[in-house]
Coordinates of C-alpha atoms in Angstrom, one line a residue:
M1 CA 17.9 -26.1 24.1
T2 CA 18.4 -25.0 20.3
D3 CA 14.7 -26.3 19.7
L4 CA 13.4 -24.1 22.4
L5 CA 15.3 -21.1 21.2
F6 CA 14.0 -21.8 17.7
Y7 CA 10.5 -21.9 18.8
V8 CA 10.9 -18.8 20.9
F9 CA 12.6 -16.8 18.0
S10 CA 10.0 -18.1 15.6
A11 CA 7.1 -16.9 17.8
L12 CA 8.8 -13.6 18.2
T13 CA 9.2 -13.2 14.5
V14 CA 5.8 -14.3 13.4
G15 CA 4.0 -12.3 16.3
S16 CA 6.1 -9.0 15.5
A17 CA 5.3 -9.5 11.8
L18 CA 1.6 -9.8 12.4
G19 CA 2.0 -6.6 14.5
V20 CA 3.5 -4.9 11.6
V21 CA 0.7 -5.9 9.4
L22 CA -2.2 -5.4 11.7
N23 CA -1.1 -2.2 13.4
K24 CA -2.6 1.1 12.2
N25 CA 0.1 3.2 14.0
A26 CA 3.1 3.5 11.8
V27 CA 5.5 4.0 14.6
I28 CA 4.2 1.0 16.6
A29 CA 4.4 -0.9 13.2
A30 CA 8.0 0.0 12.7
L31 CA 8.9 -1.0 16.3
S32 CA 7.2 -4.2 15.7
F33 CA 9.2 -4.6 12.5
L34 CA 12.4 -4.0 14.7
L35 CA 11.3 -7.0 17.0
S36 CA 10.7 -9.1 14.0
L37 CA 14.2 -8.5 12.7
V38 CA 15.6 -9.3 16.1
G39 CA 13.8 -12.6 16.0
V40 CA 15.2 -13.3 12.6
A41 CA 18.8 -12.5 13.8
G42 CA 18.2 -15.0 16.7
L43 CA 17.1 -17.6 14.2
F44 CA 20.4 -17.0 12.3
L45 CA 22.3 -17.3 15.6
T46 CA 20.5 -20.7 16.3
L47 CA 21.8 -21.8 12.7
D48 CA 25.3 -20.6 13.6
A49 CA 25.2 -17.8 11.1
L50 CA 26.8 -15.2 13.2
L51 CA 27.5 -12.9 10.3
L52 CA 24.0 -12.9 9.0
A53 CA 22.7 -12.2 12.5
V54 CA 25.0 -9.3 12.9
L55 CA 24.3 -7.9 9.4
T56 CA 20.5 -8.2 10.2
V57 CA 20.7 -6.2 13.2
L58 CA 23.2 -3.6 12.0
V59 CA 21.7 -3.1 8.5
Y60 CA 18.0 -3.7 8.7
A61 CA 17.3 -3.1 12.5
G62 CA 19.7 -0.4 12.7
A63 CA 19.6 1.5 9.4
V64 CA 16.3 0.6 7.7
V65 CA 14.1 0.8 10.7
A66 CA 15.6 4.1 11.8
L67 CA 14.9 5.3 8.2
F68 CA 11.4 4.2 8.4
L69 CA 10.9 6.0 11.9
F70 CA 12.5 9.1 10.4
I71 CA 10.3 9.1 7.3
T72 CA 7.2 8.4 9.3
M73 CA 7.9 11.3 11.6
L74 CA 8.9 13.5 8.7
L75 CA 5.7 12.8 6.8
D76 CA 3.6 13.3 10.0
M77 CA 1.2 10.5 9.0
Q78 CA -2.3 11.0 10.6
G79 CA -4.3 8.1 9.4
G80 CA -7.4 9.7 7.8
V81 CA -10.4 8.3 6.0
P82 CA -9.6 5.2 4.1
K83 CA -9.6 5.3 0.3
P84 CA -12.3 3.3 -1.6
F85 CA -11.2 0.2 -3.4
R86 CA -10.3 0.7 -7.0
R87 CA -9.4 -1.8 -9.8
A88 CA -5.6 -1.5 -9.1
T89 CA -6.3 -2.3 -5.4
L90 CA -8.1 -5.5 -6.3
V91 CA -5.3 -6.5 -8.7
A92 CA -2.7 -5.9 -6.2
S93 CA -4.6 -7.7 -3.5
A94 CA -5.1 -10.7 -5.8
T95 CA -1.4 -10.6 -6.7
G96 CA -0.4 -10.5 -3.1
A97 CA -2.7 -13.3 -2.3
I98 CA -1.1 -15.5 -5.0
L99 CA 2.3 -14.6 -3.8
L100 CA 1.3 -15.5 -0.3
A101 CA 0.0 -18.9 -1.6
V102 CA 3.3 -19.5 -3.4
G103 CA 5.2 -18.6 -0.4
L104 CA 3.2 -21.0 1.8
V105 CA 3.6 -23.9 -0.6
S106 CA 7.3 -23.2 -0.6
F107 CA 7.5 -23.0 3.0
H108 CA 5.6 -26.3 3.4
T109 CA 8.0 -27.9 0.8
Q110 CA 11.0 -26.7 2.7
I111 CA 9.6 -28.0 6.0
Q112 CA 9.3 -31.4 4.5
S113 CA 12.8 -31.3 3.1
L114 CA 14.0 -30.3 6.6
A115 CA 12.6 -33.5 8.2
K116 CA 15.3 -35.4 6.2
P117 CA 18.7 -35.5 7.9
M118 CA 21.1 -32.9 7.0
Q119 CA 24.2 -33.6 4.9
P120 CA 27.5 -31.8 5.8
L121 CA 28.5 -28.8 3.6
T122 CA 30.7 -29.6 0.6
G123 CA 32.0 -27.8 -2.4
A124 CA 30.9 -24.3 -2.9
A125 CA 28.6 -24.2 0.2
A126 CA 31.6 -25.2 2.4
S127 CA 33.5 -22.3 1.0
F128 CA 31.1 -19.8 2.6
T129 CA 32.3 -20.4 6.2
D130 CA 35.2 -18.0 5.5
L131 CA 34.3 -14.3 5.5
K132 CA 36.7 -13.3 2.8
T133 CA 35.6 -16.0 0.4
Y134 CA 31.9 -15.0 1.1
G135 CA 32.6 -11.4 0.3
A136 CA 34.6 -12.3 -2.9
T137 CA 31.9 -14.6 -4.0
L138 CA 29.1 -12.0 -3.2
F139 CA 30.8 -9.3 -5.4
T140 CA 31.8 -11.7 -8.3
S141 CA 29.4 -14.5 -8.8
Y142 CA 26.3 -12.7 -7.2
L143 CA 27.3 -9.1 -8.4
L144 CA 24.0 -8.7 -10.4
P145 CA 21.6 -9.4 -7.5
V146 CA 23.7 -7.0 -5.2
Q147 CA 23.4 -4.3 -7.9
I148 CA 19.7 -5.0 -8.2
V149 CA 19.2 -4.5 -4.5
G150 CA 21.5 -1.3 -4.4
F151 CA 19.3 0.1 -7.4
L152 CA 16.1 -0.7 -5.5
L153 CA 17.4 1.0 -2.2
L154 CA 18.2 4.0 -4.6
I155 CA 14.8 4.2 -6.0
A156 CA 13.4 3.9 -2.4
M157 CA 15.6 6.7 -1.2
L158 CA 14.4 8.9 -4.1
G159 CA 10.9 8.1 -3.5
V160 CA 11.4 9.2 0.1
I161 CA 12.9 12.5 -1.1
V162 CA 10.0 13.1 -3.4
L163 CA 7.3 12.3 -0.8
S164 CA 9.0 14.4 1.8
K165 CA 9.2 17.4 -0.6
R166 CA 6.5 20.2 0.2
F167 CA 5.3 21.7 -3.1
P168 CA 3.9 25.2 -2.6
G169 CA 0.2 25.4 -3.4
M170 CA -0.3 21.6 -3.1
E171 CA -0.6 21.4 0.7
D172 CA -3.6 19.4 2.0
V173 CA -6.3 21.5 3.6
K174 CA -6.7 20.4 7.2

C-alpha cells in the first residue's frame, strides 16, 4: 500500500511540477504549484514525517501560493510579446541546465543508495523525532541557514513591493 501511495504522490508531484513549468497562464501555474506541494506533503506522510507534511501545506501551500496568486493578480500579467534572447539569458539557461544535470546525477545517486536496506536512526538523527528537540536544534545548530532563508524571503517581499509599485510617467502604453 505504501509503495502505491508513493507512486501516486510522486506522479502527482512530477505532473504538477511540469504543469508549473510548461503552463503560460500564471494563475494555472500557481495552482499546479499548489498541487505539486500537496503531492510533496503526501510523500512526507508516506515517510511518517507528519510535521513536514503539515508545515509544507501550511507554509508553502497556504502562504506562498496565496502570495503568488495575490501578486499575479496584483500585477495583472498579460503575457505579451516574448523578449529576444540575450547573452544573460543564454548564461542563465546554461547555468540552469548544469544545475539540472547535477540534480539528476544526485537523484540517481540517492536512488541507488535507497536500494540498500535502511538502518534504524541513531544518535543525532534519532533525536529529531521529538518536536521540541527538533525546534531547539533548528534554532541553535542550524540558525545560519534559517536566517539566510528568512533574509531571502525578505528580499522577495521587497521585490514584490517594488514590482507592484506604480511609478507616475512610467506606465506601459497599452
